[in-house]
Amino acid sequence: MMAHSQPPAPAALPRLSAAYDGAPRRGALRPGIVHLGLGNFHRAHQAVYTRAALDASGATDWGIVGVANRSDAVPQAMHAQDLLYTVVEISPGGASFSIPGVHTDAFTAAGEPERVVASIAAPGTRIVSLTVTENGYYYSPRTGHLAVDDPAIQHDLREAARPKTPIGQIVRGLQARASGHGEAITVLSCDNLADNGHHTERLVKEFVGLLPGGEAEELLAFVSDHVTFPSTMVDRIVPATTDHYRRLVAEGPGYRDDVPVPAEPFTMWVLEDRFAGGRPQWEAGGAVFSDEVARYEELKVRLLNGTHSLLAYLGALTGAATIPESVQHPEIEAAARAVLRDEYRPSVTAPRGVDLDAYEEELFTRWRNTALGHRTSQVGSDGSLKLRQRIPAPALNLLDAGRVPHFLALTTAAYLACLAPLPGFDPGPSAAAMVDPARAAIARAAELSSSSAELARRVLAEQHLLGEELAGRDGFIERTGELLDVIRQRGALTAAAEARSASAAS
Ligand code: CS2
């Protein structure tokens, strides 16, 4: 038998902080950015662009204070390694490792709410950026307005010093700036939301408008004169951290990193160049400043994220734990190509210089990155919030042109099959692992429904899962019910094949 040498156990190795001798380090940087949402995405995206900007410009005043929302795990782990962590870039050919090293502090908002306000108010802070997911904006998906009745928003309206929600934190931070030094600042949403800058601006202003009379007026004037909200399109596939990636770091550069971030090689960032308090030279990392951000955002949220959802739900239902496993199935790939090309694409306008055929091919190459192992349960989570950004506009576009969007209905049906406890139907472990705030409401609808058609009607027409306009489109709701029935009776692949023949015949 051949002897295999054991890879080193991460815990036995020196920590990253002891092994690292690069620059810049936290001591050499001053904070200029407060980032809300210290998740993997921010750490493999904005942080990497910021490192490139610092390297290129020699600036030292754009360090990032990372604020996690509830869990202490990442801030604690980062502190234990001098605020450093590794980005593990995974391509089919192997892994490569880099250390952004741009964070000057990290803490948890839930534990230190006053500190969030103080950090946003600090004169050195000139950007407050956010990756808080669709869920973090506390707005009503039905109306697009701030969820004023939500207990967390109510709390933040009452308790100026200890806000819980990102919008509350931003407003309280701006309020402290306005009544203090009054320096300008940019609020930068980096979430997958259409028109994320205007969306954030609207919610901030709605919150301010609910403050007592004089307070509201003064602050609104400050926001209008001293705060900008550029829109952005962000793109990089970033899975969750697992021991697999910790081991890759132990075997590669050979140190212990408890919180490495895996990421695909592809990365893209398009921003409006409206920064009230200046900005890092992010173009050094490849960021694009453009007046076409809305087009880029629509393109990305529909072609990438929309098709991604289909891959996640159909994949989970056929036993695929990862997106690459899902897309390698010919019937699922055909469905993904059809939804992308025939149903999402007609609703977008390509930004100048973007070739949509090449964009599509690149997406399939990215999704096939087996080494990355992006999980269907991760992409399928929070579908009730994500699908609303992805499906309604393109579906209404086709319905208005007299066409049935079979694959958008299939995406919705596959989502319901994953989430609803349907009698005699087991959607499998990846579907069971999907986290979704609408799970309980969908389960109630399923309990009350005696058929797939009824369930589709309850969820879409009554609960408005995909917004008010689609709630009134019977053709879409019926098609979703029919395809859900096929999934239940004959499986997801048969449903995909059926959507394909119906689409070809129409
Ligand atoms: C995915 C995105 O989880 C999801 O919904 O579609 O996180 C996707 O991986 C990123 O937006 C890629 O930029």
Coordinates of C-alpha atoms and ligand atoms in Angstrom, one line a residue:
M1 CA 0.0 0.0 0.0
M2 CA 1.2 3.5 -0.7
A3 CA 1.7 5.8 2.2
H4 CA -0.2 9.1 2.0
S5 CA 1.2 12.0 3.8
Q6 CA -1.5 13.6 5.9
P7 CA -2.4 17.2 5.0
P8 CA -1.6 19.5 8.0
A9 CA -4.6 20.0 10.3
P10 CA -5.4 23.8 10.2
A11 CA -5.4 24.0 14.0
A12 CA -1.8 22.8 14.2
L13 CA -0.5 25.6 11.9
P14 CA 0.5 29.2 12.7
R15 CA -2.3 31.7 12.4
L16 CA -2.6 33.8 9.3
S17 CA -1.8 36.9 11.4
A18 CA 1.6 35.5 12.3
A19 CA 2.3 34.3 8.8
Y20 CA 1.4 37.5 7.0
D21 CA 3.9 40.2 6.2
G22 CA 2.1 42.1 3.5
A23 CA 0.9 45.7 3.5
P24 CA -1.3 47.6 4.1
R25 CA -2.1 46.4 7.6
R26 CA -4.7 47.7 9.9
G27 CA -2.3 49.9 11.8
A28 CA -1.3 51.8 8.7
L29 CA -4.9 52.5 7.6
R30 CA -7.5 54.9 8.8
P31 CA -11.2 54.0 8.4
G32 CA -13.1 55.8 5.6
I33 CA -15.8 53.2 5.0
V34 CA -18.3 51.6 7.4
H35 CA -19.7 48.5 5.9
L36 CA -23.0 47.0 7.1
G37 CA -23.2 43.2 6.4
L38 CA -19.8 41.6 7.1
G39 CA -20.7 38.5 5.1
N40 CA -18.6 36.5 2.6
F41 CA -19.8 38.6 -0.3
H42 CA -18.5 41.9 0.9
R43 CA -15.2 40.2 2.0
A44 CA -14.6 38.8 -1.5
H45 CA -15.9 41.7 -3.5
Q46 CA -15.7 45.3 -2.2
A47 CA -12.8 44.5 0.1
V48 CA -10.8 43.1 -2.8
Y49 CA -11.5 46.2 -5.0
T50 CA -10.6 48.4 -2.0
R51 CA -7.2 46.7 -1.7
A52 CA -6.5 47.3 -5.3
A53 CA -7.5 50.9 -4.9
L54 CA -5.2 51.4 -1.9
D55 CA -2.3 49.7 -3.7
A56 CA -2.7 51.8 -6.8
S57 CA -3.2 55.2 -5.2
G58 CA -1.2 54.8 -2.0
A59 CA -4.2 56.2 -0.1
T60 CA -4.4 55.2 3.5
D61 CA -7.7 56.7 4.5
W62 CA -10.1 54.1 3.0
G63 CA -9.9 51.4 5.6
I64 CA -13.1 49.5 6.2
V65 CA -14.9 49.1 9.5
G66 CA -16.9 45.8 9.1
V67 CA -20.2 45.6 10.9
A68 CA -21.8 42.2 11.2
N69 CA -25.5 42.2 11.8
R70 CA -26.3 39.7 14.5
S71 CA -23.7 37.0 14.8
D72 CA -20.4 37.6 16.5
A73 CA -18.6 34.7 14.7
V74 CA -16.9 36.6 11.9
P75 CA -15.8 39.7 13.9
Q76 CA -14.4 37.5 16.6
A77 CA -12.6 35.2 14.2
M78 CA -11.2 38.3 12.4
H79 CA -10.0 39.9 15.6
A80 CA -8.2 36.6 16.5
Q81 CA -6.2 36.9 13.3
D82 CA -5.5 40.7 13.3
L83 CA -8.6 41.4 11.1
L84 CA -7.1 39.5 8.2
Y85 CA -8.6 36.7 6.2
T86 CA -7.9 34.9 2.9
V87 CA -9.9 35.0 -0.3
V88 CA -9.6 31.6 -1.9
E89 CA -10.2 32.0 -5.6
I90 CA -11.5 28.7 -7.0
S91 CA -11.2 28.0 -10.7
P92 CA -11.5 24.6 -12.3
G93 CA -7.7 24.6 -12.6
G94 CA -7.0 25.1 -8.9
A95 CA -7.1 27.5 -6.1
S96 CA -5.2 30.8 -5.6
F97 CA -5.0 32.8 -2.4
S98 CA -4.9 36.5 -1.5
I99 CA -5.3 38.6 1.6
P100 CA -7.2 41.9 1.2
G101 CA -6.1 43.3 4.6
V102 CA -8.3 46.4 4.4
H103 CA -10.4 46.1 7.6
T104 CA -9.5 48.4 10.4
D105 CA -12.1 47.1 12.8
A106 CA -15.0 44.6 13.0
F107 CA -17.9 44.3 15.4
T108 CA -21.5 43.2 15.7
A109 CA -24.4 45.7 15.4
A110 CA -26.7 43.7 17.7
G111 CA -24.1 43.8 20.5
E112 CA -23.0 47.4 20.1
P113 CA -25.7 49.4 18.4
E114 CA -24.4 52.7 19.6
R115 CA -21.1 52.0 18.0
V116 CA -22.7 51.6 14.6
V117 CA -24.2 55.1 14.9
A118 CA -20.9 56.6 16.1
S119 CA -19.0 54.9 13.3
I120 CA -21.3 56.3 10.6
A121 CA -21.1 59.7 12.3
A122 CA -17.3 59.7 12.6
P123 CA -15.8 62.5 10.5
G124 CA -13.4 60.2 8.8
T125 CA -16.2 58.0 7.5
R126 CA -17.2 59.1 4.0
I127 CA -19.0 56.0 2.7
V128 CA -21.4 53.7 4.4
S129 CA -22.0 50.7 2.3
L130 CA -24.4 47.8 2.6
T131 CA -24.7 44.1 1.7
V132 CA -27.6 43.2 3.9
T133 CA -29.6 41.1 1.4
E134 CA -33.1 41.8 0.2
N135 CA -34.3 41.0 3.7
G136 CA -32.3 43.7 5.4
Y137 CA -34.1 46.7 3.9
Y138 CA -37.4 46.3 5.9
Y139 CA -39.6 47.3 3.1
S140 CA -42.9 45.9 2.0
P141 CA -42.4 43.9 -1.2
R142 CA -46.1 44.7 -2.0
T143 CA -45.6 48.4 -2.1
G144 CA -41.9 49.0 -2.2
H145 CA -42.3 51.3 0.8
L146 CA -40.7 51.1 4.3
A147 CA -42.3 48.5 6.5
V148 CA -43.4 51.1 9.1
D149 CA -45.4 48.5 11.1
D150 CA -42.5 46.2 11.5
P151 CA -41.6 46.0 15.2
A152 CA -37.9 46.5 14.4
I153 CA -38.6 49.8 12.4
Q154 CA -41.0 50.9 15.2
H155 CA -38.2 50.2 17.7
D156 CA -35.7 52.2 15.6
L157 CA -38.1 55.2 15.4
R158 CA -38.4 55.2 19.2
E159 CA -34.8 54.4 20.2
A160 CA -32.5 56.8 18.6
A161 CA -29.3 55.5 20.2
R162 CA -29.7 51.8 19.6
P163 CA -31.1 51.1 16.1
K164 CA -31.5 47.5 15.0
T165 CA -32.2 47.8 11.3
P166 CA -29.8 49.0 8.6
I167 CA -32.1 51.8 7.6
G168 CA -32.4 52.9 11.2
Q169 CA -28.7 52.7 11.7
I170 CA -28.0 54.8 8.6
V171 CA -30.6 57.4 9.6
R172 CA -29.3 57.7 13.2
G173 CA -25.8 57.9 11.9
L174 CA -26.7 60.7 9.5
Q175 CA -28.6 62.5 12.2
A176 CA -25.5 62.5 14.4
R177 CA -23.5 63.8 11.5
A178 CA -26.0 66.5 10.7
S179 CA -26.1 67.8 14.3
G180 CA -22.3 67.5 14.6
H181 CA -19.6 68.2 11.9
G182 CA -22.1 68.0 9.0
E183 CA -19.6 66.4 6.5
A184 CA -21.0 64.8 3.3
I185 CA -21.2 61.1 3.0
T186 CA -22.3 58.4 0.4
V187 CA -24.7 55.6 1.2
L188 CA -23.8 52.7 -1.1
S189 CA -26.2 49.7 -1.5
C190 CA -24.4 46.7 -2.9
D191 CA -27.4 44.3 -2.8
N192 CA -29.1 42.6 -5.7
L193 CA -32.0 45.0 -5.9
A194 CA -33.3 46.8 -8.9
D195 CA -32.2 50.5 -8.7
N196 CA -30.6 49.8 -5.3
G197 CA -29.5 53.4 -4.8
H198 CA -32.9 55.0 -5.3
H199 CA -34.5 52.2 -3.3
T200 CA -32.2 52.9 -0.4
E201 CA -32.7 56.6 -0.7
R202 CA -36.4 56.3 -0.7
L203 CA -36.4 54.1 2.4
V204 CA -34.0 56.4 4.3
K205 CA -36.2 59.4 3.4
E206 CA -39.3 57.6 4.4
F207 CA -37.8 56.8 7.8
V208 CA -36.6 60.4 8.3
G209 CA -40.1 61.6 7.4
L210 CA -41.5 59.6 10.3
L211 CA -39.3 61.4 12.9
P212 CA -41.0 64.2 14.9
G213 CA -41.7 67.4 12.9
G214 CA -38.6 69.7 13.3
E215 CA -36.2 66.8 13.4
A216 CA -37.5 65.4 10.1
E217 CA -37.3 68.6 8.3
E218 CA -33.7 69.4 9.3
L219 CA -32.5 66.0 8.5
L220 CA -34.2 65.8 5.1
A221 CA -32.5 69.0 4.2
F222 CA -29.1 67.5 5.3
V223 CA -29.8 64.3 3.3
S224 CA -30.7 66.3 0.2
D225 CA -27.7 68.5 0.3
H226 CA -24.9 66.3 1.7
V227 CA -25.8 62.6 1.0
T228 CA -25.7 60.7 -2.2
F229 CA -27.0 57.2 -3.0
P230 CA -25.4 55.8 -6.1
S231 CA -26.8 52.7 -7.6
T232 CA -24.4 49.7 -8.1
M233 CA -24.4 46.3 -9.8
V234 CA -22.3 43.7 -8.0
D235 CA -21.4 40.3 -9.3
R236 CA -19.3 37.5 -7.9
I237 CA -20.3 34.0 -6.9
V238 CA -19.3 33.5 -3.3
P239 CA -20.3 30.3 -1.5
A240 CA -20.4 29.8 2.2
T241 CA -17.2 29.0 4.1
T242 CA -16.7 25.3 5.0
D243 CA -13.9 23.2 6.4
H244 CA -13.0 22.3 2.8
Y245 CA -11.8 25.8 2.2
R246 CA -10.0 26.0 5.6
R247 CA -8.2 22.9 4.5
L248 CA -7.2 24.4 1.1
V249 CA -5.6 27.3 3.0
A250 CA -3.8 24.9 5.3
E251 CA -2.5 22.8 2.4
G252 CA -1.8 25.9 0.2
P253 CA -0.2 28.9 1.8
G254 CA 0.1 26.7 5.0
Y255 CA -1.4 28.8 7.8
R256 CA -4.5 28.6 9.9
D257 CA -7.4 30.9 8.7
D258 CA -10.7 30.3 10.5
V259 CA -12.7 32.5 8.1
P260 CA -11.4 32.2 4.6
V261 CA -13.8 33.3 1.8
P262 CA -14.2 31.1 -1.3
A263 CA -15.0 32.9 -4.5
E264 CA -15.1 32.3 -8.3
P265 CA -12.4 34.1 -10.4
F266 CA -15.1 36.3 -12.1
T267 CA -15.9 39.6 -10.5
M268 CA -17.7 42.7 -11.7
W269 CA -18.7 46.0 -10.1
V270 CA -20.5 48.8 -11.9
L271 CA -21.3 52.0 -10.1
E272 CA -22.7 55.4 -10.6
D273 CA -20.0 58.0 -9.9
R274 CA -21.9 60.1 -7.4
F275 CA -19.9 60.1 -4.2
A276 CA -20.6 63.1 -1.9
G277 CA -17.5 62.5 0.2
G278 CA -15.1 61.1 -2.3
R279 CA -14.2 57.5 -2.9
P280 CA -11.4 55.0 -3.3
Q281 CA -9.9 54.5 -6.7
W282 CA -11.9 51.3 -7.2
E283 CA -11.3 51.3 -11.0
A284 CA -7.8 50.1 -10.1
G285 CA -9.5 46.8 -9.3
G286 CA -11.5 46.8 -12.4
A287 CA -14.7 48.6 -11.2
V288 CA -16.6 50.4 -13.9
F289 CA -18.1 53.8 -13.4
S290 CA -21.0 54.1 -15.7
D291 CA -24.2 56.0 -16.4
E292 CA -25.9 52.7 -17.4
V293 CA -26.0 51.0 -14.0
A294 CA -29.7 50.4 -14.2
R295 CA -29.2 48.4 -17.4
Y296 CA -26.4 46.4 -15.9
E297 CA -28.4 45.7 -12.8
E298 CA -31.4 44.5 -14.8
L299 CA -29.2 42.3 -16.9
K300 CA -27.6 40.8 -13.9
V301 CA -30.6 40.3 -11.7
R302 CA -32.6 38.7 -14.5
L303 CA -30.2 36.7 -16.7
L304 CA -27.8 35.6 -13.9
N305 CA -29.9 35.7 -10.7
G306 CA -33.2 34.7 -12.3
T307 CA -31.7 31.7 -14.2
H308 CA -29.8 30.9 -11.0
S309 CA -33.0 30.4 -9.2
L310 CA -34.4 28.0 -11.8
L311 CA -31.1 26.0 -11.5
A312 CA -31.4 26.0 -7.8
Y313 CA -35.0 24.8 -7.5
L314 CA -35.0 22.3 -10.4
G315 CA -31.6 21.1 -9.2
A316 CA -32.7 20.6 -5.6
L317 CA -35.8 18.7 -6.8
T318 CA -33.7 16.3 -8.8
G319 CA -31.2 15.7 -6.0
A320 CA -28.4 18.1 -7.1
A321 CA -26.7 19.6 -4.0
T322 CA -24.8 22.1 -6.1
I323 CA -25.4 24.4 -9.1
P324 CA -22.7 22.7 -11.2
E325 CA -24.5 19.3 -10.6
S326 CA -27.8 20.9 -11.6
V327 CA -26.6 22.6 -14.8
Q328 CA -24.9 19.5 -16.0
H329 CA -28.3 17.8 -16.4
P330 CA -29.2 18.3 -20.1
E331 CA -32.9 18.9 -19.4
I332 CA -32.1 21.5 -16.7
E333 CA -29.5 23.1 -18.9
A334 CA -32.1 23.3 -21.7
A335 CA -34.6 24.9 -19.3
A336 CA -32.0 27.4 -18.1
R337 CA -31.0 28.4 -21.6
A338 CA -34.7 28.8 -22.5
V339 CA -35.6 30.9 -19.5
L340 CA -32.5 33.1 -20.0
R341 CA -32.8 33.6 -23.8
D342 CA -36.5 33.5 -24.4
E343 CA -38.0 34.9 -21.3
Y344 CA -35.5 37.1 -19.4
R345 CA -33.5 38.4 -22.3
P346 CA -36.4 40.2 -24.2
S347 CA -36.9 42.4 -21.1
V348 CA -33.4 43.8 -20.9
T349 CA -31.4 46.3 -23.0
A350 CA -27.7 45.5 -23.3
P351 CA -25.5 48.3 -21.9
R352 CA -23.1 49.7 -24.5
G353 CA -20.4 47.3 -25.4
V354 CA -22.0 44.2 -23.8
D355 CA -22.5 41.2 -26.1
L356 CA -25.4 39.2 -24.7
D357 CA -24.5 36.0 -26.4
A358 CA -21.0 36.1 -24.9
Y359 CA -22.5 37.1 -21.5
E360 CA -24.8 34.0 -21.7
E361 CA -21.9 31.7 -22.5
E362 CA -19.8 33.1 -19.7
L363 CA -22.7 32.5 -17.2
F364 CA -22.8 28.9 -18.2
T365 CA -19.1 28.5 -17.8
R366 CA -19.3 30.2 -14.3
W367 CA -22.2 27.9 -13.3
R368 CA -20.2 24.8 -14.3
N369 CA -17.4 25.6 -11.9
T370 CA -17.6 22.2 -10.1
A371 CA -14.6 23.0 -7.8
L372 CA -16.6 25.9 -6.3
G373 CA -19.5 23.7 -5.4
H374 CA -22.0 26.6 -4.9
R375 CA -25.0 25.0 -3.2
T376 CA -28.5 24.9 -4.5
S377 CA -29.8 25.4 -1.0
Q378 CA -27.9 28.7 -0.7
V379 CA -29.2 30.1 -4.0
G380 CA -32.7 28.7 -3.3
S381 CA -32.9 30.4 0.1
D382 CA -35.0 33.6 0.6
G383 CA -36.8 32.9 -2.7
S384 CA -39.9 34.8 -1.5
L385 CA -37.7 38.0 -1.5
K386 CA -35.4 37.2 -4.4
L387 CA -38.0 36.0 -7.0
R388 CA -39.8 39.2 -6.8
Q389 CA -36.8 41.0 -8.0
R390 CA -36.3 38.5 -10.8
I391 CA -39.6 37.3 -12.2
P392 CA -42.5 39.8 -12.3
A393 CA -41.2 42.4 -14.8
P394 CA -40.1 39.9 -17.5
A395 CA -43.2 37.8 -17.0
L396 CA -45.5 40.8 -17.4
N397 CA -43.6 41.9 -20.4
L398 CA -44.3 38.5 -22.1
L399 CA -47.9 38.3 -20.9
D400 CA -48.6 41.7 -22.3
A401 CA -47.2 40.5 -25.6
G402 CA -49.7 37.6 -25.5
R403 CA -47.1 35.0 -24.6
V404 CA -47.1 32.5 -21.7
P405 CA -43.8 32.6 -19.9
H406 CA -43.6 28.8 -19.4
F407 CA -40.1 28.8 -17.8
L408 CA -40.8 31.7 -15.4
A409 CA -43.9 29.7 -14.3
L410 CA -41.7 26.6 -14.0
T411 CA -39.3 28.6 -11.8
T412 CA -42.2 29.6 -9.6
A413 CA -43.7 26.0 -9.5
A414 CA -40.3 24.5 -8.7
Y415 CA -39.9 27.1 -5.8
L416 CA -43.3 26.1 -4.4
A417 CA -42.5 22.4 -4.8
C418 CA -39.3 23.0 -2.7
L419 CA -41.0 25.1 0.0
A420 CA -44.5 23.7 0.4
P421 CA -45.1 20.5 2.4
L422 CA -47.1 18.7 -0.3
P423 CA -48.7 15.5 0.7
G424 CA -46.8 12.4 -0.5
F425 CA -44.0 14.6 -2.1
D426 CA -40.5 14.8 -0.7
P427 CA -38.5 17.7 -2.3
G428 CA -35.2 16.3 -0.9
P429 CA -32.5 17.5 1.5
S430 CA -31.4 20.6 -0.5
A431 CA -34.9 21.9 -0.6
A432 CA -35.4 21.2 3.1
A433 CA -32.2 23.2 3.8
M434 CA -33.6 26.4 2.1
V435 CA -34.3 29.2 4.5
D436 CA -37.2 31.5 3.7
P437 CA -39.2 33.9 5.7
A438 CA -42.3 32.9 3.7
R439 CA -42.1 29.2 4.6
A440 CA -44.8 29.3 7.3
A441 CA -47.2 31.3 5.1
I442 CA -46.6 28.9 2.2
A443 CA -47.1 25.9 4.5
R444 CA -50.5 27.4 5.6
A445 CA -51.5 27.9 2.0
A446 CA -50.6 24.3 1.2
E447 CA -52.6 23.0 4.2
L448 CA -55.7 24.8 3.0
S449 CA -55.3 23.7 -0.7
S450 CA -56.7 20.6 -2.2
S451 CA -54.9 20.9 -5.5
S452 CA -51.7 22.4 -7.0
A453 CA -53.9 24.9 -8.9
E454 CA -55.4 26.1 -5.6
L455 CA -52.0 26.3 -3.9
A456 CA -50.6 28.4 -6.8
R457 CA -53.7 30.7 -6.6
R458 CA -53.5 31.1 -2.8
V459 CA -49.7 32.0 -2.9
L460 CA -49.7 34.1 -6.0
A461 CA -53.2 35.7 -6.1
E462 CA -53.8 36.0 -2.4
Q463 CA -50.4 36.2 -0.7
H464 CA -49.0 38.2 -3.6
L465 CA -45.7 36.2 -3.6
L466 CA -44.7 37.9 -6.9
G467 CA -46.3 41.2 -6.3
E468 CA -49.6 42.8 -7.1
E469 CA -49.5 42.9 -10.8
L470 CA -48.8 39.2 -11.3
A471 CA -51.5 38.4 -8.7
G472 CA -54.1 39.4 -11.3
R473 CA -52.7 37.4 -14.2
D474 CA -54.7 34.2 -14.2
G475 CA -52.8 32.7 -17.2
F476 CA -49.5 32.8 -15.3
I477 CA -51.1 31.5 -12.1
E478 CA -52.8 28.6 -13.9
R479 CA -49.6 27.6 -15.7
T480 CA -47.7 27.6 -12.4
G481 CA -50.4 25.3 -10.9
E482 CA -50.2 23.0 -13.9
L483 CA -46.4 22.7 -13.8
L484 CA -46.5 22.2 -10.0
D485 CA -48.8 19.3 -10.5
V486 CA -46.5 17.8 -13.1
I487 CA -43.6 18.2 -10.6
R488 CA -45.6 16.4 -7.9
Q489 CA -46.9 13.6 -10.1
R490 CA -44.1 13.0 -12.5
G491 CA -41.0 14.9 -11.3
A492 CA -39.2 18.1 -12.1
L493 CA -37.5 16.9 -15.2
T494 CA -40.8 15.9 -16.8
A495 CA -42.1 19.4 -15.9
A496 CA -39.0 21.0 -17.6
A497 CA -39.6 18.9 -20.7
E498 CA -43.2 19.8 -20.7
A499 CA -42.4 23.5 -20.4
R500 CA -40.0 23.1 -23.3
S501 CA -42.6 21.5 -25.6
A502 CA -45.3 24.0 -24.7
S503 CA -43.0 26.8 -25.3
A504 CA -41.9 25.4 -28.7
A505 CA -45.5 25.0 -29.7
S506 CA -46.6 28.5 -28.7
Ligands
CS2_1 C1 -27.5 34.0 -6.2 C2 -26.5 35.2 -6.0 O1 -28.1 33.4 -4.0 C3 -28.5 33.9 -5.0 O2 -29.6 34.3 -5.2 O3 -28.2 34.2 -7.4 O4 -26.0 35.2 -4.7 C4 -25.4 35.2 -7.0 O5 -24.5 34.1 -6.7 C5 -24.6 36.5 -6.9 O6 -25.5 37.5 -7.1 C6 -23.6 36.5 -8.0 O7 -23.1 37.8 -8.2

